[in-house]
mmCIF file with all atom_site columns, N, CA and C in Angstrom:
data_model
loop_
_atom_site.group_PDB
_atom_site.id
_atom_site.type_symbol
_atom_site.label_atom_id
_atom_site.label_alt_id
_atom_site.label_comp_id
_atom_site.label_asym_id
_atom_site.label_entity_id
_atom_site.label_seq_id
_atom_site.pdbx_PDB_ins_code
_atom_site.Cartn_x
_atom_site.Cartn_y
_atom_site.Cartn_z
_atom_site.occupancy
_atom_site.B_iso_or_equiv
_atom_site.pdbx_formal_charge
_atom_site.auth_seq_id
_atom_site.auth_comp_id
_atom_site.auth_asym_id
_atom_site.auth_atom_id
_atom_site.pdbx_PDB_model_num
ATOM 1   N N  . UNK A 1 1  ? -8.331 -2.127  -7.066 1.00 0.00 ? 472 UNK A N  1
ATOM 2   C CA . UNK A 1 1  ? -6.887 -2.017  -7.154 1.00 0.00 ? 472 UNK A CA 1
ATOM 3   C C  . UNK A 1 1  ? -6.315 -1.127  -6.044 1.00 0.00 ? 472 UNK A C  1
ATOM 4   N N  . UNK A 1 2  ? -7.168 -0.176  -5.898 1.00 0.00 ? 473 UNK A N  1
ATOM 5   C CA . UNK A 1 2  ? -6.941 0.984   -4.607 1.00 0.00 ? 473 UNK A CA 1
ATOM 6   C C  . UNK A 1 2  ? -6.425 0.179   -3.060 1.00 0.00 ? 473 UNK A C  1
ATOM 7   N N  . UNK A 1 3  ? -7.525 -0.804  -2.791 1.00 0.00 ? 474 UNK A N  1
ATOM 8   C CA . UNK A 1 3  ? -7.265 -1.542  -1.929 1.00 0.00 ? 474 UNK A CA 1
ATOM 9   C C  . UNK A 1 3  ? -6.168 -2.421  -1.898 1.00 0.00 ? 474 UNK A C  1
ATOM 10  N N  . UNK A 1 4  ? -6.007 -3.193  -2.720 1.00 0.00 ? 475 UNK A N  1
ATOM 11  C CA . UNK A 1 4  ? -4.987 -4.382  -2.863 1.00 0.00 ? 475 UNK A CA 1
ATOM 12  C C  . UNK A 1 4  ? -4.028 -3.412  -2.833 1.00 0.00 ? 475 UNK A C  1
ATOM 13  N N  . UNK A 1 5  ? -3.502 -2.548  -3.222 1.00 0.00 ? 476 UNK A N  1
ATOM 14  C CA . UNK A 1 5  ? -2.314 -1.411  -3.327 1.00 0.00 ? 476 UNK A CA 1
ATOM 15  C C  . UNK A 1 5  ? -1.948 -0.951  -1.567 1.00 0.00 ? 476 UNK A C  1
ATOM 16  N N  . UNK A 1 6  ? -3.390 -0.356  -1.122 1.00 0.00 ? 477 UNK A N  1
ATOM 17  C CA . UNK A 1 6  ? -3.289 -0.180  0.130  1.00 0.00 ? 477 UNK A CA 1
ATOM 18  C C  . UNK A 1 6  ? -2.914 -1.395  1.054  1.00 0.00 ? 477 UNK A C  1
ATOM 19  N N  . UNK A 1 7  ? -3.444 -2.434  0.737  1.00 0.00 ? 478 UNK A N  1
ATOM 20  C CA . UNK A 1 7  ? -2.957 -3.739  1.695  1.00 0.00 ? 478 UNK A CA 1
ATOM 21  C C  . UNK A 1 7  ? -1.718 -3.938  1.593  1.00 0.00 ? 478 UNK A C  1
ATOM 22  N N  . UNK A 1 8  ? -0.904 -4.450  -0.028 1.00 0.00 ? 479 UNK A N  1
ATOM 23  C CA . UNK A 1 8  ? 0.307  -4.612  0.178  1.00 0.00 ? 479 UNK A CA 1
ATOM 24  C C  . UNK A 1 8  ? 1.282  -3.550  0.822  1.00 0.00 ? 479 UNK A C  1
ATOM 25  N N  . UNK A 1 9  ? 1.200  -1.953  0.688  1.00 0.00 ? 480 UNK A N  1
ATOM 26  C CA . UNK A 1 9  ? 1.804  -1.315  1.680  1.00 0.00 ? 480 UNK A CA 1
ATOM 27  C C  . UNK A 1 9  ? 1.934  -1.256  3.179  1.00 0.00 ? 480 UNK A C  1
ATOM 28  N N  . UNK A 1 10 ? 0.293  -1.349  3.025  1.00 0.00 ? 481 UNK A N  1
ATOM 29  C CA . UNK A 1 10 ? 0.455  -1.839  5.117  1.00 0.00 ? 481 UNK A CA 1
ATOM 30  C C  . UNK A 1 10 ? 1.347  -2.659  5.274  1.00 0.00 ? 481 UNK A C  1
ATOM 31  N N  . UNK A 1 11 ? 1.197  -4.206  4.258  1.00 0.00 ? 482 UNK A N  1
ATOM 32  C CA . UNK A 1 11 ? 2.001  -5.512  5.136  1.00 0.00 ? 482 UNK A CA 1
ATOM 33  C C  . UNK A 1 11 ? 3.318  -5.041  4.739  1.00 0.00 ? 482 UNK A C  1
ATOM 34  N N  . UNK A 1 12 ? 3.880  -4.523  3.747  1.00 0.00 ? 483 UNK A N  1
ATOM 35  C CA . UNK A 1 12 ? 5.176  -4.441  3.617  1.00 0.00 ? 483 UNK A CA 1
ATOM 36  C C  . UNK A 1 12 ? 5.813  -3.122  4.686  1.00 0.00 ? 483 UNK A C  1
ATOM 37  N N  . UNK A 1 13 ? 5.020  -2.438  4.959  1.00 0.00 ? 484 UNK A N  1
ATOM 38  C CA . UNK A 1 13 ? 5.376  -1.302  6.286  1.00 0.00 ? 484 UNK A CA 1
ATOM 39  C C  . UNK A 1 13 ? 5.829  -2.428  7.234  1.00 0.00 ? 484 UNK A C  1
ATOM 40  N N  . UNK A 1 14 ? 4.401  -2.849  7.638  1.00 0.00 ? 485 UNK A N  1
ATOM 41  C CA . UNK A 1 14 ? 4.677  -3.921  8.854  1.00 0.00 ? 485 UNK A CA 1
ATOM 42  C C  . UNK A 1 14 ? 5.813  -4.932  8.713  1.00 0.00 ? 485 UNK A C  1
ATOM 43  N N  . UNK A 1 15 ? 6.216  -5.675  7.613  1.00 0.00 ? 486 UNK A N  1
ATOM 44  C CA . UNK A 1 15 ? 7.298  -6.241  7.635  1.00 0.00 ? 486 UNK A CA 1
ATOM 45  C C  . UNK A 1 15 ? 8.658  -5.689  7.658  1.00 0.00 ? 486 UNK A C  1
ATOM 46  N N  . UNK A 1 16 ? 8.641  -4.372  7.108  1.00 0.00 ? 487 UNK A N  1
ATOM 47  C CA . UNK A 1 16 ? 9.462  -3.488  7.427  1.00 0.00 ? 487 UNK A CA 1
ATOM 48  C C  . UNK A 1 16 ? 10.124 -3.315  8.744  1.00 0.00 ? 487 UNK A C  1
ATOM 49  N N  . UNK A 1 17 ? 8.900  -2.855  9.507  1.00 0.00 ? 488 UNK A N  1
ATOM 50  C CA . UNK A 1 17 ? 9.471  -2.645  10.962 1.00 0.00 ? 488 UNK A CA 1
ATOM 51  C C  . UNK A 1 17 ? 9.723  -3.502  11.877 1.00 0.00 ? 488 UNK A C  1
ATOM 52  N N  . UNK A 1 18 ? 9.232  -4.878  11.177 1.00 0.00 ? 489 UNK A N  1
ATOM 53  C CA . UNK A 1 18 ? 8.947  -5.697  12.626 1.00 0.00 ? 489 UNK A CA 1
ATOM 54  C C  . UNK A 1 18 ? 10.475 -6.927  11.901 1.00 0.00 ? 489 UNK A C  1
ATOM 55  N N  . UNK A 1 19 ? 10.590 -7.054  11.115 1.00 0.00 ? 490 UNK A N  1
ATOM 56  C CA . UNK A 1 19 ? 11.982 -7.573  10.309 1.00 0.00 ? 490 UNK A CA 1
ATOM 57  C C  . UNK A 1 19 ? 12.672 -7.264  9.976  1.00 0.00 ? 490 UNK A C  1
ATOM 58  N N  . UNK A 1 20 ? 13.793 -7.852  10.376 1.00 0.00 ? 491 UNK A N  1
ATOM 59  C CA . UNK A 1 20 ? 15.226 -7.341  9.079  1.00 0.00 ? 491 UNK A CA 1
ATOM 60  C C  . UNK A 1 20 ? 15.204 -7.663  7.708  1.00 0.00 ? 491 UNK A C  1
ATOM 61  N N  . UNK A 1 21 ? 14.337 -8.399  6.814  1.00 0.00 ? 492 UNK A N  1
ATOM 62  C CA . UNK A 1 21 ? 14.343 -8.555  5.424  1.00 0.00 ? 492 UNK A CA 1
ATOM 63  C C  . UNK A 1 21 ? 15.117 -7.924  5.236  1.00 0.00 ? 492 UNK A C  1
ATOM 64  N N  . UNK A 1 22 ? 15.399 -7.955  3.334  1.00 0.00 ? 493 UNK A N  1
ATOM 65  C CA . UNK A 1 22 ? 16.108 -7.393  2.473  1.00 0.00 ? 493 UNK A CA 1
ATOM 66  C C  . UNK A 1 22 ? 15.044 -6.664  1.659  1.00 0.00 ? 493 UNK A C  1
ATOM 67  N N  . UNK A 1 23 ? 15.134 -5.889  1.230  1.00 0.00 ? 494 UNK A N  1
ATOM 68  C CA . UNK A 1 23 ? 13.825 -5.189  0.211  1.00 0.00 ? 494 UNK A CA 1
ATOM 69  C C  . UNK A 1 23 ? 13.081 -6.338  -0.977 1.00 0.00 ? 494 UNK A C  1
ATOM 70  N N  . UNK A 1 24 ? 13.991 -6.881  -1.419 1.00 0.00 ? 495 UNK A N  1
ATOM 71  C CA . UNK A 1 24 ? 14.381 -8.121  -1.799 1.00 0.00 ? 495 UNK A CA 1
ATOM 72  C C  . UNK A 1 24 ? 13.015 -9.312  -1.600 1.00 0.00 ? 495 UNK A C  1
ATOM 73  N N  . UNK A 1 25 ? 13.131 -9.207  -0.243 1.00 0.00 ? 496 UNK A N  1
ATOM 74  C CA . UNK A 1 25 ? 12.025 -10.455 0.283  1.00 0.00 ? 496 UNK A CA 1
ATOM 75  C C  . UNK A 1 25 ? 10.916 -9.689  0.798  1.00 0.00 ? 496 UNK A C  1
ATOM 76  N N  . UNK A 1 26 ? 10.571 -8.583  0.734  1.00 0.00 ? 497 UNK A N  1
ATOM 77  C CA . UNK A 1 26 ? 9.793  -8.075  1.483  1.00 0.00 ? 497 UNK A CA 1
ATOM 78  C C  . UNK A 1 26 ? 9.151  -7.861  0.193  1.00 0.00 ? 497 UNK A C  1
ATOM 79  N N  . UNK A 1 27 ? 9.836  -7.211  -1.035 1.00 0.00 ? 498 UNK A N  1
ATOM 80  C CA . UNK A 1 27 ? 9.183  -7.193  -2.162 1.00 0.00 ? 498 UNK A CA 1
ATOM 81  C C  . UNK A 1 27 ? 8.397  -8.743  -3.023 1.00 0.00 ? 498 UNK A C  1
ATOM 82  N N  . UNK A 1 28 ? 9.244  -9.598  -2.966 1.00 0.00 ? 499 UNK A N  1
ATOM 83  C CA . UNK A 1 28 ? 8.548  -10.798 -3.150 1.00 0.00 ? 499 UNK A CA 1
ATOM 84  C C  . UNK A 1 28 ? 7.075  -11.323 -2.363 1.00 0.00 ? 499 UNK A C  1
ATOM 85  N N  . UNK A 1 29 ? 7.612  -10.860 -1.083 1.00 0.00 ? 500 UNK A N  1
ATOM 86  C CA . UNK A 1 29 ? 6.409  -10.979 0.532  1.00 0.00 ? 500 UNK A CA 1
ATOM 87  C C  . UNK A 1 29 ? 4.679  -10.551 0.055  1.00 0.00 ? 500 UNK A C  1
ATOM 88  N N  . UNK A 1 30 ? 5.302  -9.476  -0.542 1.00 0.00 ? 501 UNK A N  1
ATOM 89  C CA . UNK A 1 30 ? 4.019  -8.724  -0.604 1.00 0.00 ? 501 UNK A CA 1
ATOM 90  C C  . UNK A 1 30 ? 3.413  -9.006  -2.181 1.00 0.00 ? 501 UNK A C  1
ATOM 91  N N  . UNK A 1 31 ? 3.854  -9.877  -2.994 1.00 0.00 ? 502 UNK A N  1
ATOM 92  C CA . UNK A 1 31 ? 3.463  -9.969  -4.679 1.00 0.00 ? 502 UNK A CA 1
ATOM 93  C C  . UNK A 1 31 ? 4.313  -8.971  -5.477 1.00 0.00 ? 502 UNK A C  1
ATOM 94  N N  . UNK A 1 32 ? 5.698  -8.807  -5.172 1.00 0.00 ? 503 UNK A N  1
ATOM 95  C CA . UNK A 1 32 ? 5.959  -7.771  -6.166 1.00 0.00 ? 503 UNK A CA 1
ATOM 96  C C  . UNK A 1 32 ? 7.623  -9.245  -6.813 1.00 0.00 ? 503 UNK A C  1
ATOM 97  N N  . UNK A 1 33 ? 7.199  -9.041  -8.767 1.00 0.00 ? 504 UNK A N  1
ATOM 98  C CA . UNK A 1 33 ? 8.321  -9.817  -8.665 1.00 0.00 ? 504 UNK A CA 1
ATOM 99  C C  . UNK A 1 33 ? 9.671  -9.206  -8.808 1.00 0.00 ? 504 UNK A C  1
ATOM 100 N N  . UNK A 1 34 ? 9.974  -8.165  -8.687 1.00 0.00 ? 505 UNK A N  1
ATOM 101 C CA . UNK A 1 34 ? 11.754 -7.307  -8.367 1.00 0.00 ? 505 UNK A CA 1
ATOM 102 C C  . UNK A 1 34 ? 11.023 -6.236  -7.327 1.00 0.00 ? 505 UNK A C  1
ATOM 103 N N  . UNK A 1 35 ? 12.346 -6.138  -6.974 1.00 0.00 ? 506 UNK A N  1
ATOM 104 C CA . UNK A 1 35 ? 12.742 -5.173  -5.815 1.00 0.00 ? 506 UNK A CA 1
ATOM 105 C C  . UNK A 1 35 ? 12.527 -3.594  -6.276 1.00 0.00 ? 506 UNK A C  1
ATOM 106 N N  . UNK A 1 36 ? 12.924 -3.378  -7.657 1.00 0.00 ? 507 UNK A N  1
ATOM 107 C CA . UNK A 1 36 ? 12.628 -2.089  -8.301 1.00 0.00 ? 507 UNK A CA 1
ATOM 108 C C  . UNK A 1 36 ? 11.207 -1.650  -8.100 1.00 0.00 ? 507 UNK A C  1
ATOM 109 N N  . UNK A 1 37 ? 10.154 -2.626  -8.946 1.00 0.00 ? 508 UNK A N  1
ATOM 110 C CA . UNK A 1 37 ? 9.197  -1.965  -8.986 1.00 0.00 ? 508 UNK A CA 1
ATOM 111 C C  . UNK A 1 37 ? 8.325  -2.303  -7.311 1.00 0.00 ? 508 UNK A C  1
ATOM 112 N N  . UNK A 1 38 ? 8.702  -2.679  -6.590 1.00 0.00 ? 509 UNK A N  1
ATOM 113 C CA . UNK A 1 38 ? 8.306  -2.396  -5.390 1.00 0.00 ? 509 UNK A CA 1
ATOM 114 C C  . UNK A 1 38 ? 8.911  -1.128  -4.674 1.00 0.00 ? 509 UNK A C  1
ATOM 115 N N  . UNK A 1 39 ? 9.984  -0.952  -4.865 1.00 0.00 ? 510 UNK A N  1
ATOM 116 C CA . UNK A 1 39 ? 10.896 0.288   -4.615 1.00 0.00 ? 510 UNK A CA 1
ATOM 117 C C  . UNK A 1 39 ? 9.739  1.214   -5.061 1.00 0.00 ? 510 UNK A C  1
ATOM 118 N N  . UNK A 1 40 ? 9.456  1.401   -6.304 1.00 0.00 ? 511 UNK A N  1
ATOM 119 C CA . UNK A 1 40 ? 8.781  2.656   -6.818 1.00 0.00 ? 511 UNK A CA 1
ATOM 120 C C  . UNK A 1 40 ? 7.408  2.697   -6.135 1.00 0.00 ? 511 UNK A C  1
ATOM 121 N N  . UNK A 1 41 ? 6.676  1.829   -6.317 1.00 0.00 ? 512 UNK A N  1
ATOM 122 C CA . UNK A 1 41 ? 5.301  1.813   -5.761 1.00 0.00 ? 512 UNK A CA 1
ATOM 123 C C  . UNK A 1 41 ? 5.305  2.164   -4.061 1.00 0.00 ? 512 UNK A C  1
ATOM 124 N N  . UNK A 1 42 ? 6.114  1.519   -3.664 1.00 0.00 ? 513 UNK A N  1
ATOM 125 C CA . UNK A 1 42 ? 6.046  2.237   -1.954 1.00 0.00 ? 513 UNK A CA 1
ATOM 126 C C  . UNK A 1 42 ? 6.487  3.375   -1.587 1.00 0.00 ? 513 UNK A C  1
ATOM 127 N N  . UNK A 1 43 ? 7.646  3.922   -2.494 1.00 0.00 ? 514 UNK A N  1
ATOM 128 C CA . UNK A 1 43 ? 7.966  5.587   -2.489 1.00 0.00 ? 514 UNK A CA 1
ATOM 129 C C  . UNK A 1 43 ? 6.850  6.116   -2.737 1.00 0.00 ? 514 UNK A C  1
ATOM 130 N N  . UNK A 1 44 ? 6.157  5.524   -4.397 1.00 0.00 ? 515 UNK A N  1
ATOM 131 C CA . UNK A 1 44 ? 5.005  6.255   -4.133 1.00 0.00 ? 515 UNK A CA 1
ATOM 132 C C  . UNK A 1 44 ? 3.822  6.534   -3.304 1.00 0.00 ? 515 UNK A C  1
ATOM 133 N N  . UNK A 1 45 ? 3.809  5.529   -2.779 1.00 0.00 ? 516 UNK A N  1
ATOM 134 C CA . UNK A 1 45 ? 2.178  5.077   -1.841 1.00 0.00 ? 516 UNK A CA 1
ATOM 135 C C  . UNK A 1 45 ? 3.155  5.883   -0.467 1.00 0.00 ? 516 UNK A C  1
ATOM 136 N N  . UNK A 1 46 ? 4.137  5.756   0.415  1.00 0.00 ? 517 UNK A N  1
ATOM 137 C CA . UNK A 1 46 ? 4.190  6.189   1.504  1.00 0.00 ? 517 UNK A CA 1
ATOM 138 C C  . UNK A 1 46 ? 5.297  7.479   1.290  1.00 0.00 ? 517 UNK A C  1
ATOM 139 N N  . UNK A 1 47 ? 5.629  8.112   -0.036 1.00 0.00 ? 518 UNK A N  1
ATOM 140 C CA . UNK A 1 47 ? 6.433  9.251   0.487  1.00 0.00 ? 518 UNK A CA 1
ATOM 141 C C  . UNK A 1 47 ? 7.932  9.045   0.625  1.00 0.00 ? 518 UNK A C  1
ATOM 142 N N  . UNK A 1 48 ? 8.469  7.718   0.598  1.00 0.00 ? 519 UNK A N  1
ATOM 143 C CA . UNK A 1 48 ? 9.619  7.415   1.285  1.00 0.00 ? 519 UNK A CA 1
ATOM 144 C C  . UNK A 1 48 ? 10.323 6.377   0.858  1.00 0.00 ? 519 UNK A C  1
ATOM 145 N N  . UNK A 1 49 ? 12.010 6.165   0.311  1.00 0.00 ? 520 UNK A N  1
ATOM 146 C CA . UNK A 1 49 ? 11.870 5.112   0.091  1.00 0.00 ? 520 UNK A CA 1
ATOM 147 C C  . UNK A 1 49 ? 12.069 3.743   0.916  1.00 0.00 ? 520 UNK A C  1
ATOM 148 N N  . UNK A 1 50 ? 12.016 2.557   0.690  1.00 0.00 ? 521 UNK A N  1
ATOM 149 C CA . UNK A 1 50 ? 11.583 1.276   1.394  1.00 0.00 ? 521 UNK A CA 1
ATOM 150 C C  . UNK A 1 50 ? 12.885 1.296   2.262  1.00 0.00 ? 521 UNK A C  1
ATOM 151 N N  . UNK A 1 51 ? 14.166 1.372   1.698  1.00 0.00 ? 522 UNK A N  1
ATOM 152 C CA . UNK A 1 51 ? 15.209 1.370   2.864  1.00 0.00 ? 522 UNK A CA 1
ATOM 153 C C  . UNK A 1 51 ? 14.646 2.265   3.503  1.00 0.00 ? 522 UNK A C  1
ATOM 154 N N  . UNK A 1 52 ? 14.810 3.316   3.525  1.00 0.00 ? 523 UNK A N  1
ATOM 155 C CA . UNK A 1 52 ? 14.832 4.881   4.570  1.00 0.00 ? 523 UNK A CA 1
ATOM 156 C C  . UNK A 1 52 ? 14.033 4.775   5.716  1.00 0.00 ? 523 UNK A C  1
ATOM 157 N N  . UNK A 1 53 ? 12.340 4.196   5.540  1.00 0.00 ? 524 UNK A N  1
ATOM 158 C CA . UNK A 1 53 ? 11.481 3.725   6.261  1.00 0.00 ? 524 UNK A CA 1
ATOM 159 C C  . UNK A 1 53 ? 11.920 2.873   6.989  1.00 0.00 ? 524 UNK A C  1
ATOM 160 N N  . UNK A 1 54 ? 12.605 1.723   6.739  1.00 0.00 ? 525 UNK A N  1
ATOM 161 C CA . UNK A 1 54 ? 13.235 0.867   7.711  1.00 0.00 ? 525 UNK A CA 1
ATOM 162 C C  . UNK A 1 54 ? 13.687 0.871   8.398  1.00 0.00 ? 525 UNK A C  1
ATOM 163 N N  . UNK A 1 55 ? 15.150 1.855   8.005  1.00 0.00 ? 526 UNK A N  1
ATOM 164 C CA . UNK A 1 55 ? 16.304 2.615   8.653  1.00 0.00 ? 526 UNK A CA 1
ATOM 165 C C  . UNK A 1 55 ? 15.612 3.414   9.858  1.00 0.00 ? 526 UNK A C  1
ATOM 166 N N  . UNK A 1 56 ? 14.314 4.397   9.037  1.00 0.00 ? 527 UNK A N  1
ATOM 167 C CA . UNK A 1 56 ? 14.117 5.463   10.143 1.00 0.00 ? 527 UNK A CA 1
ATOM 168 C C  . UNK A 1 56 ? 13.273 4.643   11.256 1.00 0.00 ? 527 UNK A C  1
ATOM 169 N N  . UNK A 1 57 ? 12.113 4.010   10.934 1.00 0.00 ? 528 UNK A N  1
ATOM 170 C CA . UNK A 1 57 ? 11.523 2.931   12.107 1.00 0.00 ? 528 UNK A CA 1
ATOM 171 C C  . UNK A 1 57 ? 12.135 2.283   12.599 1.00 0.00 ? 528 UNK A C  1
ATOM 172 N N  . UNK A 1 58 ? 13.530 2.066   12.460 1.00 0.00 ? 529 UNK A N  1
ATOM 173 C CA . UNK A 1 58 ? 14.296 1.402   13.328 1.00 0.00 ? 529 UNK A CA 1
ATOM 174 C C  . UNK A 1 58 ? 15.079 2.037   14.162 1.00 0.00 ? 529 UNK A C  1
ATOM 175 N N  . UNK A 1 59 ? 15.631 2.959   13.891 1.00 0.00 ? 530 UNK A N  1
ATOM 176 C CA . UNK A 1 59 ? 15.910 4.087   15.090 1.00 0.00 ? 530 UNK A CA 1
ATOM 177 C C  . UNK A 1 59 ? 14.825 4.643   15.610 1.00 0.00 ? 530 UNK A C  1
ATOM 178 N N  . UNK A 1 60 ? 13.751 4.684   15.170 1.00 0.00 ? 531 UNK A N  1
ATOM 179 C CA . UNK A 1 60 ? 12.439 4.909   16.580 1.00 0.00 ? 531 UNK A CA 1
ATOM 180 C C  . UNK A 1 60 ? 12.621 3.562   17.226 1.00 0.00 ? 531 UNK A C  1
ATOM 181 N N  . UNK A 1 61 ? 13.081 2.763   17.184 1.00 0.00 ? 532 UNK A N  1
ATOM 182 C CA . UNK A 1 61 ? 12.322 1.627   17.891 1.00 0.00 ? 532 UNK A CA 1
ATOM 183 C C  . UNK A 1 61 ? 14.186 1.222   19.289 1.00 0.00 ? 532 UNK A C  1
ATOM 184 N N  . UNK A 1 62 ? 14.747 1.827   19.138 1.00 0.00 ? 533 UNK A N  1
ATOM 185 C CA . UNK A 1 62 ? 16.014 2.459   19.726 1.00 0.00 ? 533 UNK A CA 1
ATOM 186 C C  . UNK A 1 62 ? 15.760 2.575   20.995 1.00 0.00 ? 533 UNK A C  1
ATOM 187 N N  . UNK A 1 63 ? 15.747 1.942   22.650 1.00 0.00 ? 534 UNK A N  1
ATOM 188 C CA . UNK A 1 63 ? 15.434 2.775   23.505 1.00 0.00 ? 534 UNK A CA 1
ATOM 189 C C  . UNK A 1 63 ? 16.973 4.081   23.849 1.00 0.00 ? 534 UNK A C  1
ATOM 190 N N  . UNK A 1 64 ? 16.465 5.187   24.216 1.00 0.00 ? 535 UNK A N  1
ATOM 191 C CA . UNK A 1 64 ? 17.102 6.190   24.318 1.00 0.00 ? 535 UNK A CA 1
ATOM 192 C C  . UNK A 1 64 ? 18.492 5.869   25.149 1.00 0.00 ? 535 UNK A C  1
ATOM 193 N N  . UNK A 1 65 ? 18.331 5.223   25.726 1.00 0.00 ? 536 UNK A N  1
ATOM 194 C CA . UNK A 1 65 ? 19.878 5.121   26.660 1.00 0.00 ? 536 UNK A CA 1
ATOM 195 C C  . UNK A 1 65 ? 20.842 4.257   25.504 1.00 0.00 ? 536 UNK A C  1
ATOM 196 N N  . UNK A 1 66 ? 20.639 3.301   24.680 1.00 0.00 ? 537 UNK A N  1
ATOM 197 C CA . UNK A 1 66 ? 21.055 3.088   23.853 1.00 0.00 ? 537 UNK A CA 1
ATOM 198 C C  . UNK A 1 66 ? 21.631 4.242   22.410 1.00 0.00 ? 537 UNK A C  1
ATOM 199 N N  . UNK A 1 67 ? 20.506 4.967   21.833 1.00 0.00 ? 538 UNK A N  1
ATOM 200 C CA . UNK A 1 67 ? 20.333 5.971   20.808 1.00 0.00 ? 538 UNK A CA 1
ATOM 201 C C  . UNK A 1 67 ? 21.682 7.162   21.318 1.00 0.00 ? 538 UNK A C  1
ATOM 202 N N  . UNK A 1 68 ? 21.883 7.005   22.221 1.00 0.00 ? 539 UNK A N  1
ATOM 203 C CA . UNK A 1 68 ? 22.548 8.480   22.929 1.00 0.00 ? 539 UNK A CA 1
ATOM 204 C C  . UNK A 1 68 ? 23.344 7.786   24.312 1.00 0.00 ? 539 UNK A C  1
ATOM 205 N N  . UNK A 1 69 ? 24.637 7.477   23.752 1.00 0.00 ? 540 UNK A N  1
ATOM 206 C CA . UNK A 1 69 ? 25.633 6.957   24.331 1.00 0.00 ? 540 UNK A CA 1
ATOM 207 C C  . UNK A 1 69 ? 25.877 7.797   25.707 1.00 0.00 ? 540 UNK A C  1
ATOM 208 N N  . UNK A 1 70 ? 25.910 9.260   25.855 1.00 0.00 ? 541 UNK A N  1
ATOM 209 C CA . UNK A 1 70 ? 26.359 10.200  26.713 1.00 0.00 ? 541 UNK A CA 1
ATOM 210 C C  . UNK A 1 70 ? 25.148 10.051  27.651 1.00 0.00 ? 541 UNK A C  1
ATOM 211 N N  . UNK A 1 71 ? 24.166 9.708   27.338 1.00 0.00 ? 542 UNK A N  1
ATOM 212 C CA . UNK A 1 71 ? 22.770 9.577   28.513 1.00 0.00 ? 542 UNK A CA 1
ATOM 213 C C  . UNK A 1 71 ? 22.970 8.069   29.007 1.00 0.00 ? 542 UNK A C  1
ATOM 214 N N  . UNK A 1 72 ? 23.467 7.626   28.517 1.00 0.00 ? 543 UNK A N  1
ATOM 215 C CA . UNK A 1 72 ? 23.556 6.033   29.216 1.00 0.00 ? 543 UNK A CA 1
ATOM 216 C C  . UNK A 1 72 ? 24.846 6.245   30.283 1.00 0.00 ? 543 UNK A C  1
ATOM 217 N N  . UNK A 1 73 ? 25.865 7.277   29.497 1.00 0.00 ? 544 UNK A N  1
ATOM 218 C CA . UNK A 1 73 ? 27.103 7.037   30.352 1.00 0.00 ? 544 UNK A CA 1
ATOM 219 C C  . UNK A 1 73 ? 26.739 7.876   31.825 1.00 0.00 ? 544 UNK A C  1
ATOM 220 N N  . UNK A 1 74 ? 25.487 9.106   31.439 1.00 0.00 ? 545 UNK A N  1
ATOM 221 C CA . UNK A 1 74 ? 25.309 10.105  33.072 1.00 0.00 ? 545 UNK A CA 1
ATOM 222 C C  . UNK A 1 74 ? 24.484 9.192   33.496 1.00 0.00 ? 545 UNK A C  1
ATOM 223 N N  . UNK A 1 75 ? 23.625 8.382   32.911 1.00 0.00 ? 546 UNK A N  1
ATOM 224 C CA . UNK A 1 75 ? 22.282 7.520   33.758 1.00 0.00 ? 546 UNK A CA 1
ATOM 225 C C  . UNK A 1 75 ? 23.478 6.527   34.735 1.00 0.00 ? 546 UNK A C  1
ATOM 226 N N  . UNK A 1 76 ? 25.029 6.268   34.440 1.00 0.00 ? 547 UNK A N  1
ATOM 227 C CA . UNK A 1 76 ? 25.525 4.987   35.380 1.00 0.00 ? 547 UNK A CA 1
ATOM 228 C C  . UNK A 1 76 ? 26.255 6.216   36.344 1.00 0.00 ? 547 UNK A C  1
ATOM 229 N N  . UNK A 1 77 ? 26.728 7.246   35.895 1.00 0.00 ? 548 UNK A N  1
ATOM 230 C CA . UNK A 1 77 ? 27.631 8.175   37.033 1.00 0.00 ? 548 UNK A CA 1
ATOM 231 C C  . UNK A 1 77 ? 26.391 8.939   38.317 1.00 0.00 ? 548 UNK A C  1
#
């Protein structure tokens, strides 16, 4: 169970970052049938919940001249 627990978090990380899903489909994605109890199990397994992770891997994935409007505007002056 340890494993299968650990797998569906990897793939749902990975679908996380690499898709826009809805928690929604990402929870279905991975064998979960509502969004709740996938909600709980991935807070639990990674610390975090499933939006937030998304949200935050997606502003890492931001290149900086974008992230920070005032560095794009000195990178053209």
């Amino acid at each position: 169970m340890k494993y299968l627990l650990a797998w569906r978090m990897a793939l749902a990380k990975d679908l996380l970052r690499r898709e826009k899903a809805s928690i929604t489909d990402v929870a279905e994605r991975v064998g979960y049938s509502s969004a709740s109890t996938f909600s709980v199990a991935f807070t639990r397994h990674v610390a975090v919940p499933p939006a937030r992770y998304a949200r935050d891997t997606e502003l890492d994935r931001v290149p900086p001249a974008e992230a920070n409007p005032l560095t794009a505007a000195e990178s053209i002056a």
